Amino acid sequence: MDPMASYRRDLAVRAAVARGLLTPEAPLVALLDTAGIRASAAALTDAFAAVTRAEVLHAFAVKAAPLVPVLRLLADAGIGAEVASPGELALARAAGLPPSRTVLDSPAKTPGELRGALALGIAVNADNFQELARLDALVASAPTASPLGLRVNPQIGAGAIDSTSTATATSKFGIALRDEGAREAVVQAYLDRPWLTRLHTHTGSQGVPLTLMAEGVRAAYELAEEINAKAGRPQVDTLDIGGGLPVNFSSEEETPTYADYARLLAATVPGLLDGRYRLVTEFGRSLLAKHGTVLTRVEYTKTSGGRPIAVTHAGVQLATRTVYAPRAWPLRILAYDAEGRPRTGEVTVQDVAGPACFAGDLLAAGRALPLLRPGDVVAVPDTGAYAFAHHYAYNSLPRPAVHGFTVAGDGTVAFALVRPAQTPDEIVAEAGGGHADALVR
């Protein structure tokens, strides 16, 4: 846990109000704590350095926070990029990530995507045998510097959230190792392709316990050992073990930690860390979630059925998973007054609602908080990943501005614009405004 994180956040909330980042006319803004992001990157690299001397590429899962300045910050902290679409690859390249520190994963890569990645020398993990056949043709047609691998599904079970469990019996990802004949087919695929040198698995995500993650990695390691034994040489030289460290959304505590996971891997799969294999990780949520905060003004308050309700400008457009699956994706709510000071007073059970036109647009239902008033500031922490960077355009609500912040030793807060707020003109342009007569000609 970073003991200064909440202190920095409180200073940033007050400064955001004082500097006009959050106003009645601009009632929604997102903040990123750059010191916290750097601390998470250091914790990740240090955790693996403590258990292995092997070469490790920590590749940030761009889908967790697809913002170019964030990717540049992480690159500056020694973190690469894992991309899963042409758009994410473009973001990584715009941030200056070199091909040697970029990994392409996706269950639906087109021939053009594969051809482009191989031309650049980006590492590619094929998802299935059909994709492997496409790679056969591409590798035969032109030389490439791309390290190539295959994703496997160890089929070891689900965590607490079905939709984010990637190693179930029927997962859409990778080749299912326990299906009849699948393991033998994977081994033969490697023996037939000397250029296939990586093995990839990704078991973890939110709700998946560390022990299950480690078991998935062990399954991939044992398969690599089998392939290399049958090949009579160390053909598989790199294991991509994915990411998926769960995030604690219930408190300030950062648990579990990267060190916890690295030590568990050392105990569960010691051969993985003895230096024979290079490693790739693909953490996303755990690097960013704790370091993002949404700020929104309370526009109105009301009472319905005896329940106080605070209506804000943050809802489904930002916290989409929370609104549609609140039990699986709960978020904390912090109350501040209109000047950005922590709100005090009698705690009252109340709802915190978003602006979208459907009844379920709630950030929190029945939450005990100091009674909110119009003009107050609601802060939603732990939203640095899969939240304000992934806009859901319900009601054509605009994307909020995103600002990074740093706090000097004297408590002074400095802000840097990461992404400007979306304008009405930009919303119109995205909605075909330049083609208004297209259907009436």
Short mmCIF file of N, CA and C in Angstrom, two decimals, residues 107-246:
data_model
loop_
_atom_site.label_atom_id
_atom_site.label_comp_id
_atom_site.label_asym_id
_atom_site.label_seq_id
_atom_site.Cartn_x
_atom_site.Cartn_y
_atom_site.Cartn_z
N PRO A 107 -8.08 -12.88 -30.20
CA PRO A 107 -8.67 -14.11 -30.74
C PRO A 107 -9.19 -13.95 -32.15
N ALA A 108 -9.06 -12.76 -32.74
CA ALA A 108 -9.67 -12.54 -34.07
C ALA A 108 -8.78 -11.68 -34.95
N LYS A 109 -7.51 -12.02 -35.06
CA LYS A 109 -6.59 -11.24 -35.90
C LYS A 109 -6.87 -11.51 -37.38
N THR A 110 -6.92 -10.44 -38.15
CA THR A 110 -7.12 -10.58 -39.59
C THR A 110 -5.79 -10.88 -40.27
N PRO A 111 -5.84 -11.36 -41.53
CA PRO A 111 -4.58 -11.55 -42.26
C PRO A 111 -3.76 -10.27 -42.34
N GLY A 112 -4.44 -9.14 -42.52
CA GLY A 112 -3.72 -7.88 -42.59
C GLY A 112 -3.02 -7.52 -41.29
N GLU A 113 -3.69 -7.77 -40.17
CA GLU A 113 -3.06 -7.50 -38.87
C GLU A 113 -1.82 -8.36 -38.69
N LEU A 114 -1.93 -9.63 -39.02
CA LEU A 114 -0.78 -10.53 -38.88
C LEU A 114 0.35 -10.11 -39.79
N ARG A 115 0.02 -9.78 -41.02
CA ARG A 115 1.06 -9.38 -41.99
C ARG A 115 1.78 -8.12 -41.49
N GLY A 116 1.01 -7.17 -40.98
CA GLY A 116 1.61 -5.94 -40.49
C GLY A 116 2.49 -6.17 -39.28
N ALA A 117 2.05 -7.01 -38.36
CA ALA A 117 2.84 -7.29 -37.17
C ALA A 117 4.15 -7.97 -37.53
N LEU A 118 4.09 -8.93 -38.45
CA LEU A 118 5.31 -9.64 -38.85
C LEU A 118 6.26 -8.72 -39.59
N ALA A 119 5.74 -7.77 -40.34
CA ALA A 119 6.60 -6.83 -41.03
C ALA A 119 7.34 -5.92 -40.05
N LEU A 120 6.67 -5.61 -38.94
CA LEU A 120 7.29 -4.75 -37.93
C LEU A 120 8.22 -5.51 -36.99
N GLY A 121 8.05 -6.83 -36.89
CA GLY A 121 8.84 -7.61 -35.95
C GLY A 121 8.23 -7.69 -34.57
N ILE A 122 6.91 -7.46 -34.48
CA ILE A 122 6.20 -7.54 -33.20
C ILE A 122 5.92 -8.99 -32.84
N ALA A 123 6.08 -9.33 -31.57
CA ALA A 123 5.76 -10.68 -31.11
C ALA A 123 4.27 -10.95 -31.28
N VAL A 124 3.94 -12.17 -31.73
CA VAL A 124 2.55 -12.55 -31.97
C VAL A 124 2.27 -13.88 -31.28
N ASN A 125 1.17 -13.94 -30.55
CA ASN A 125 0.69 -15.19 -29.99
C ASN A 125 -0.56 -15.61 -30.76
N ALA A 126 -0.46 -16.70 -31.52
CA ALA A 126 -1.62 -17.21 -32.24
C ALA A 126 -2.62 -17.78 -31.26
N ASP A 127 -3.90 -17.64 -31.57
CA ASP A 127 -4.95 -18.08 -30.66
C ASP A 127 -5.45 -19.48 -30.97
N ASN A 128 -5.26 -19.97 -32.19
CA ASN A 128 -5.86 -21.25 -32.58
C ASN A 128 -5.12 -21.83 -33.77
N PHE A 129 -5.47 -23.04 -34.15
CA PHE A 129 -4.77 -23.72 -35.24
C PHE A 129 -5.03 -23.06 -36.60
N GLN A 130 -6.21 -22.50 -36.79
CA GLN A 130 -6.47 -21.81 -38.06
C GLN A 130 -5.57 -20.58 -38.21
N GLU A 131 -5.40 -19.86 -37.12
CA GLU A 131 -4.49 -18.72 -37.18
C GLU A 131 -3.05 -19.18 -37.40
N LEU A 132 -2.71 -20.31 -36.82
CA LEU A 132 -1.37 -20.86 -37.02
C LEU A 132 -1.14 -21.19 -38.49
N ALA A 133 -2.19 -21.67 -39.16
CA ALA A 133 -2.07 -21.94 -40.60
C ALA A 133 -1.83 -20.65 -41.38
N ARG A 134 -2.46 -19.57 -40.97
CA ARG A 134 -2.19 -18.28 -41.63
C ARG A 134 -0.73 -17.87 -41.42
N LEU A 135 -0.23 -18.09 -40.21
CA LEU A 135 1.17 -17.76 -39.96
C LEU A 135 2.11 -18.62 -40.80
N ASP A 136 1.74 -19.87 -41.01
CA ASP A 136 2.56 -20.74 -41.88
C ASP A 136 2.79 -20.06 -43.23
N ALA A 137 1.72 -19.57 -43.83
CA ALA A 137 1.83 -18.96 -45.15
C ALA A 137 2.63 -17.66 -45.10
N LEU A 138 2.41 -16.86 -44.05
CA LEU A 138 3.11 -15.58 -43.94
C LEU A 138 4.59 -15.77 -43.68
N VAL A 139 4.94 -16.71 -42.83
CA VAL A 139 6.35 -16.98 -42.54
C VAL A 139 7.07 -17.51 -43.78
N ALA A 140 6.35 -18.32 -44.55
CA ALA A 140 6.96 -18.86 -45.77
C ALA A 140 7.14 -17.80 -46.85
N SER A 141 6.31 -16.76 -46.82
CA SER A 141 6.34 -15.77 -47.90
C SER A 141 7.36 -14.66 -47.69
N ALA A 142 7.74 -14.40 -46.43
CA ALA A 142 8.66 -13.30 -46.17
C ALA A 142 9.34 -13.52 -44.83
N PRO A 143 10.62 -13.18 -44.72
CA PRO A 143 11.31 -13.33 -43.43
C PRO A 143 10.73 -12.36 -42.40
N THR A 144 10.78 -12.73 -41.15
CA THR A 144 10.29 -11.88 -40.08
C THR A 144 11.16 -12.02 -38.84
N ALA A 145 11.25 -10.94 -38.09
CA ALA A 145 11.96 -10.97 -36.80
C ALA A 145 11.00 -11.19 -35.64
N SER A 146 9.72 -11.38 -35.94
CA SER A 146 8.72 -11.52 -34.88
C SER A 146 8.89 -12.83 -34.12
N PRO A 147 8.98 -12.79 -32.80
CA PRO A 147 8.87 -14.02 -32.01
C PRO A 147 7.43 -14.51 -32.09
N LEU A 148 7.24 -15.79 -32.33
CA LEU A 148 5.89 -16.33 -32.55
C LEU A 148 5.57 -17.40 -31.53
N GLY A 149 4.35 -17.36 -31.04
CA GLY A 149 3.92 -18.33 -30.04
C GLY A 149 2.49 -18.76 -30.24
N LEU A 150 2.00 -19.57 -29.32
CA LEU A 150 0.65 -20.12 -29.39
C LEU A 150 0.03 -20.01 -28.01
N ARG A 151 -1.23 -19.55 -27.97
CA ARG A 151 -1.93 -19.45 -26.69
C ARG A 151 -2.67 -20.75 -26.40
N VAL A 152 -2.52 -21.22 -25.16
CA VAL A 152 -3.23 -22.42 -24.73
C VAL A 152 -4.10 -22.10 -23.53
N ASN A 153 -5.19 -22.84 -23.42
CA ASN A 153 -6.12 -22.72 -22.31
C ASN A 153 -5.98 -23.95 -21.44
N PRO A 154 -5.47 -23.80 -20.20
CA PRO A 154 -5.26 -24.98 -19.35
C PRO A 154 -6.56 -25.56 -18.81
N GLN A 155 -7.67 -24.88 -19.00
CA GLN A 155 -9.00 -25.38 -18.58
C GLN A 155 -9.01 -25.79 -17.11
N ILE A 156 -8.58 -24.88 -16.26
CA ILE A 156 -8.47 -25.22 -14.83
C ILE A 156 -9.61 -24.64 -13.99
N GLY A 157 -10.54 -23.91 -14.62
CA GLY A 157 -11.71 -23.47 -13.86
C GLY A 157 -11.86 -21.97 -13.82
N ALA A 158 -12.99 -21.55 -13.22
CA ALA A 158 -13.36 -20.14 -13.18
C ALA A 158 -13.09 -19.53 -11.83
N GLY A 159 -13.00 -18.21 -11.82
CA GLY A 159 -12.94 -17.46 -10.59
C GLY A 159 -14.34 -17.01 -10.19
N ALA A 160 -14.41 -15.92 -9.43
CA ALA A 160 -15.69 -15.47 -8.90
C ALA A 160 -16.56 -14.75 -9.93
N ILE A 161 -15.96 -14.30 -11.04
CA ILE A 161 -16.71 -13.57 -12.06
C ILE A 161 -16.59 -14.34 -13.37
N ASP A 162 -17.69 -14.94 -13.79
CA ASP A 162 -17.65 -15.79 -14.98
C ASP A 162 -17.14 -15.05 -16.22
N SER A 163 -17.59 -13.80 -16.41
CA SER A 163 -17.27 -13.10 -17.64
C SER A 163 -15.80 -12.74 -17.77
N THR A 164 -15.06 -12.77 -16.68
CA THR A 164 -13.63 -12.46 -16.75
C THR A 164 -12.76 -13.67 -16.45
N SER A 165 -13.35 -14.85 -16.46
CA SER A 165 -12.58 -16.07 -16.24
C SER A 165 -12.18 -16.64 -17.60
N THR A 166 -10.88 -16.73 -17.85
CA THR A 166 -10.39 -17.05 -19.19
C THR A 166 -9.86 -18.47 -19.34
N ALA A 167 -9.94 -19.27 -18.28
CA ALA A 167 -9.40 -20.63 -18.37
C ALA A 167 -10.44 -21.67 -18.00
N THR A 168 -11.68 -21.40 -18.40
CA THR A 168 -12.75 -22.36 -18.15
C THR A 168 -12.75 -23.43 -19.24
N ALA A 169 -13.59 -24.45 -19.05
CA ALA A 169 -13.63 -25.55 -20.02
C ALA A 169 -14.04 -25.08 -21.41
N THR A 170 -14.86 -24.03 -21.46
CA THR A 170 -15.38 -23.58 -22.76
C THR A 170 -14.94 -22.16 -23.10
N SER A 171 -13.84 -21.68 -22.53
CA SER A 171 -13.36 -20.34 -22.82
C SER A 171 -13.10 -20.14 -24.31
N LYS A 172 -13.36 -18.93 -24.79
CA LYS A 172 -13.14 -18.64 -26.21
C LYS A 172 -11.66 -18.43 -26.53
N PHE A 173 -10.81 -18.37 -25.51
CA PHE A 173 -9.40 -18.03 -25.73
C PHE A 173 -8.51 -19.26 -25.81
N GLY A 174 -7.61 -19.27 -26.78
CA GLY A 174 -6.57 -20.27 -26.84
C GLY A 174 -7.05 -21.66 -27.23
N ILE A 175 -6.10 -22.58 -27.25
CA ILE A 175 -6.39 -23.97 -27.58
C ILE A 175 -6.61 -24.73 -26.28
N ALA A 176 -7.77 -25.38 -26.18
CA ALA A 176 -8.17 -26.06 -24.95
C ALA A 176 -7.34 -27.32 -24.76
N LEU A 177 -6.44 -27.29 -23.79
CA LEU A 177 -5.46 -28.38 -23.65
C LEU A 177 -6.06 -29.70 -23.24
N ARG A 178 -7.20 -29.68 -22.53
CA ARG A 178 -7.76 -30.93 -22.03
C ARG A 178 -8.78 -31.56 -22.97
N ASP A 179 -9.09 -30.88 -24.07
CA ASP A 179 -9.96 -31.51 -25.06
C ASP A 179 -9.22 -32.70 -25.69
N GLU A 180 -9.99 -33.67 -26.13
CA GLU A 180 -9.39 -34.90 -26.66
C GLU A 180 -8.44 -34.60 -27.82
N GLY A 181 -7.22 -35.06 -27.68
CA GLY A 181 -6.22 -34.94 -28.74
C GLY A 181 -5.57 -33.57 -28.85
N ALA A 182 -6.02 -32.61 -28.05
CA ALA A 182 -5.53 -31.23 -28.23
C ALA A 182 -4.08 -31.09 -27.79
N ARG A 183 -3.73 -31.67 -26.67
CA ARG A 183 -2.36 -31.52 -26.19
C ARG A 183 -1.37 -32.11 -27.19
N GLU A 184 -1.67 -33.28 -27.69
CA GLU A 184 -0.79 -33.92 -28.66
C GLU A 184 -0.67 -33.07 -29.93
N ALA A 185 -1.79 -32.46 -30.33
CA ALA A 185 -1.77 -31.63 -31.53
C ALA A 185 -0.92 -30.38 -31.32
N VAL A 186 -0.96 -29.81 -30.12
CA VAL A 186 -0.13 -28.65 -29.82
C VAL A 186 1.34 -29.01 -29.87
N VAL A 187 1.68 -30.12 -29.24
CA VAL A 187 3.09 -30.54 -29.25
C VAL A 187 3.57 -30.75 -30.68
N GLN A 188 2.76 -31.41 -31.49
CA GLN A 188 3.15 -31.67 -32.88
C GLN A 188 3.26 -30.37 -33.66
N ALA A 189 2.40 -29.41 -33.35
CA ALA A 189 2.47 -28.11 -34.05
C ALA A 189 3.84 -27.46 -33.82
N TYR A 190 4.36 -27.59 -32.63
CA TYR A 190 5.69 -27.03 -32.35
C TYR A 190 6.78 -27.83 -33.06
N LEU A 191 6.68 -29.14 -33.02
CA LEU A 191 7.71 -29.97 -33.67
C LEU A 191 7.75 -29.72 -35.17
N ASP A 192 6.60 -29.38 -35.75
CA ASP A 192 6.54 -29.11 -37.18
C ASP A 192 6.98 -27.70 -37.56
N ARG A 193 7.14 -26.84 -36.56
CA ARG A 193 7.44 -25.42 -36.83
C ARG A 193 8.59 -24.96 -35.94
N PRO A 194 9.81 -25.07 -36.39
CA PRO A 194 10.95 -24.66 -35.57
C PRO A 194 10.91 -23.20 -35.18
N TRP A 195 10.16 -22.38 -35.94
CA TRP A 195 10.08 -20.95 -35.64
C TRP A 195 9.07 -20.63 -34.54
N LEU A 196 8.36 -21.61 -34.04
CA LEU A 196 7.39 -21.40 -32.97
C LEU A 196 8.14 -21.54 -31.64
N THR A 197 8.42 -20.41 -31.01
CA THR A 197 9.34 -20.42 -29.86
C THR A 197 8.75 -19.89 -28.56
N ARG A 198 7.49 -19.48 -28.60
CA ARG A 198 6.86 -18.97 -27.39
C ARG A 198 5.61 -19.77 -27.06
N LEU A 199 5.26 -19.76 -25.79
CA LEU A 199 4.02 -20.39 -25.33
C LEU A 199 3.32 -19.40 -24.42
N HIS A 200 2.03 -19.22 -24.65
CA HIS A 200 1.28 -18.18 -23.95
C HIS A 200 0.07 -18.76 -23.24
N THR A 201 -0.17 -18.29 -22.03
CA THR A 201 -1.42 -18.59 -21.34
C THR A 201 -1.80 -17.38 -20.50
N HIS A 202 -3.09 -17.24 -20.24
CA HIS A 202 -3.58 -16.15 -19.40
C HIS A 202 -4.77 -16.68 -18.62
N THR A 203 -4.54 -16.97 -17.36
CA THR A 203 -5.57 -17.57 -16.52
C THR A 203 -6.28 -16.53 -15.67
N GLY A 204 -5.55 -15.51 -15.26
CA GLY A 204 -6.08 -14.60 -14.26
C GLY A 204 -6.88 -13.45 -14.81
N SER A 205 -7.74 -12.90 -13.98
CA SER A 205 -8.42 -11.65 -14.19
C SER A 205 -9.15 -11.36 -12.88
N GLN A 206 -9.93 -10.27 -12.86
CA GLN A 206 -10.62 -9.94 -11.62
C GLN A 206 -11.46 -11.11 -11.15
N GLY A 207 -11.34 -11.44 -9.87
CA GLY A 207 -12.10 -12.54 -9.30
C GLY A 207 -11.40 -13.88 -9.32
N VAL A 208 -10.24 -13.96 -9.97
CA VAL A 208 -9.50 -15.22 -10.04
C VAL A 208 -8.45 -15.24 -8.92
N PRO A 209 -8.44 -16.25 -8.06
CA PRO A 209 -7.46 -16.28 -6.98
C PRO A 209 -6.05 -16.56 -7.50
N LEU A 210 -5.05 -16.11 -6.75
CA LEU A 210 -3.66 -16.28 -7.17
C LEU A 210 -3.30 -17.74 -7.36
N THR A 211 -3.84 -18.61 -6.51
CA THR A 211 -3.50 -20.02 -6.63
C THR A 211 -3.93 -20.59 -7.98
N LEU A 212 -5.11 -20.16 -8.45
CA LEU A 212 -5.57 -20.64 -9.75
C LEU A 212 -4.70 -20.06 -10.87
N MET A 213 -4.30 -18.80 -10.74
CA MET A 213 -3.41 -18.21 -11.72
C MET A 213 -2.10 -18.99 -11.81
N ALA A 214 -1.54 -19.32 -10.65
CA ALA A 214 -0.27 -20.05 -10.62
C ALA A 214 -0.42 -21.44 -11.22
N GLU A 215 -1.57 -22.09 -10.99
CA GLU A 215 -1.80 -23.41 -11.58
C GLU A 215 -1.84 -23.32 -13.10
N GLY A 216 -2.44 -22.27 -13.63
CA GLY A 216 -2.45 -22.09 -15.07
C GLY A 216 -1.06 -21.91 -15.64
N VAL A 217 -0.24 -21.14 -14.94
CA VAL A 217 1.15 -20.96 -15.39
C VAL A 217 1.90 -22.28 -15.33
N ARG A 218 1.66 -23.06 -14.28
CA ARG A 218 2.35 -24.35 -14.17
C ARG A 218 1.97 -25.27 -15.33
N ALA A 219 0.71 -25.24 -15.73
CA ALA A 219 0.28 -26.06 -16.86
C ALA A 219 1.03 -25.68 -18.13
N ALA A 220 1.21 -24.39 -18.35
CA ALA A 220 1.93 -23.94 -19.54
C ALA A 220 3.41 -24.31 -19.45
N TYR A 221 3.98 -24.17 -18.28
CA TYR A 221 5.39 -24.54 -18.09
C TYR A 221 5.60 -26.03 -18.36
N GLU A 222 4.72 -26.87 -17.84
CA GLU A 222 4.86 -28.31 -18.05
C GLU A 222 4.73 -28.66 -19.53
N LEU A 223 3.88 -27.95 -20.24
CA LEU A 223 3.75 -28.17 -21.67
C LEU A 223 5.02 -27.75 -22.40
N ALA A 224 5.60 -26.63 -22.01
CA ALA A 224 6.86 -26.19 -22.62
C ALA A 224 7.95 -27.22 -22.39
N GLU A 225 8.02 -27.76 -21.20
CA GLU A 225 9.02 -28.78 -20.90
C GLU A 225 8.82 -30.01 -21.78
N GLU A 226 7.56 -30.39 -21.98
CA GLU A 226 7.27 -31.56 -22.83
C GLU A 226 7.68 -31.29 -24.28
N ILE A 227 7.35 -30.10 -24.77
CA ILE A 227 7.72 -29.76 -26.15
C ILE A 227 9.22 -29.79 -26.33
N ASN A 228 9.94 -29.19 -25.41
CA ASN A 228 11.39 -29.12 -25.54
C ASN A 228 12.03 -30.49 -25.41
N ALA A 229 11.48 -31.34 -24.56
CA ALA A 229 12.02 -32.70 -24.43
C ALA A 229 11.83 -33.47 -25.73
N LYS A 230 10.67 -33.34 -26.35
CA LYS A 230 10.42 -34.08 -27.58
C LYS A 230 11.16 -33.48 -28.77
N ALA A 231 11.43 -32.18 -28.70
CA ALA A 231 12.20 -31.55 -29.77
C ALA A 231 13.68 -31.81 -29.62
N GLY A 232 14.10 -32.21 -28.43
CA GLY A 232 15.51 -32.47 -28.19
C GLY A 232 16.35 -31.19 -28.11
N ARG A 233 15.69 -30.06 -27.90
CA ARG A 233 16.38 -28.78 -27.80
C ARG A 233 15.44 -27.78 -27.12
N PRO A 234 15.95 -26.68 -26.63
CA PRO A 234 15.09 -25.68 -25.99
C PRO A 234 14.35 -24.82 -27.01
N GLN A 235 13.44 -25.43 -27.74
CA GLN A 235 12.70 -24.71 -28.78
C GLN A 235 11.86 -23.60 -28.18
N VAL A 236 11.07 -23.92 -27.17
CA VAL A 236 10.30 -22.88 -26.48
C VAL A 236 11.25 -22.18 -25.53
N ASP A 237 11.54 -20.93 -25.84
CA ASP A 237 12.50 -20.19 -25.01
C ASP A 237 11.85 -19.07 -24.20
N THR A 238 10.54 -18.83 -24.44
CA THR A 238 9.85 -17.74 -23.75
C THR A 238 8.46 -18.18 -23.34
N LEU A 239 8.11 -17.92 -22.11
CA LEU A 239 6.76 -18.19 -21.63
C LEU A 239 6.08 -16.86 -21.33
N ASP A 240 4.96 -16.62 -22.00
CA ASP A 240 4.14 -15.45 -21.76
C ASP A 240 3.04 -15.88 -20.80
N ILE A 241 3.12 -15.40 -19.55
CA ILE A 241 2.23 -15.91 -18.50
C ILE A 241 1.02 -15.00 -18.26
N GLY A 242 0.81 -14.03 -19.16
CA GLY A 242 -0.37 -13.18 -19.04
C GLY A 242 -0.31 -12.28 -17.82
N GLY A 243 -1.46 -11.79 -17.42
CA GLY A 243 -1.54 -10.89 -16.27
C GLY A 243 -2.66 -11.31 -15.37
N GLY A 244 -3.54 -10.35 -15.03
CA GLY A 244 -4.76 -10.70 -14.31
C GLY A 244 -4.72 -10.58 -12.81
N LEU A 245 -3.70 -9.93 -12.23
CA LEU A 245 -3.70 -9.78 -10.78
C LEU A 245 -4.96 -9.05 -10.34
N PRO A 246 -5.75 -9.62 -9.43
CA PRO A 246 -6.99 -8.95 -9.01
C PRO A 246 -6.70 -7.65 -8.28
#
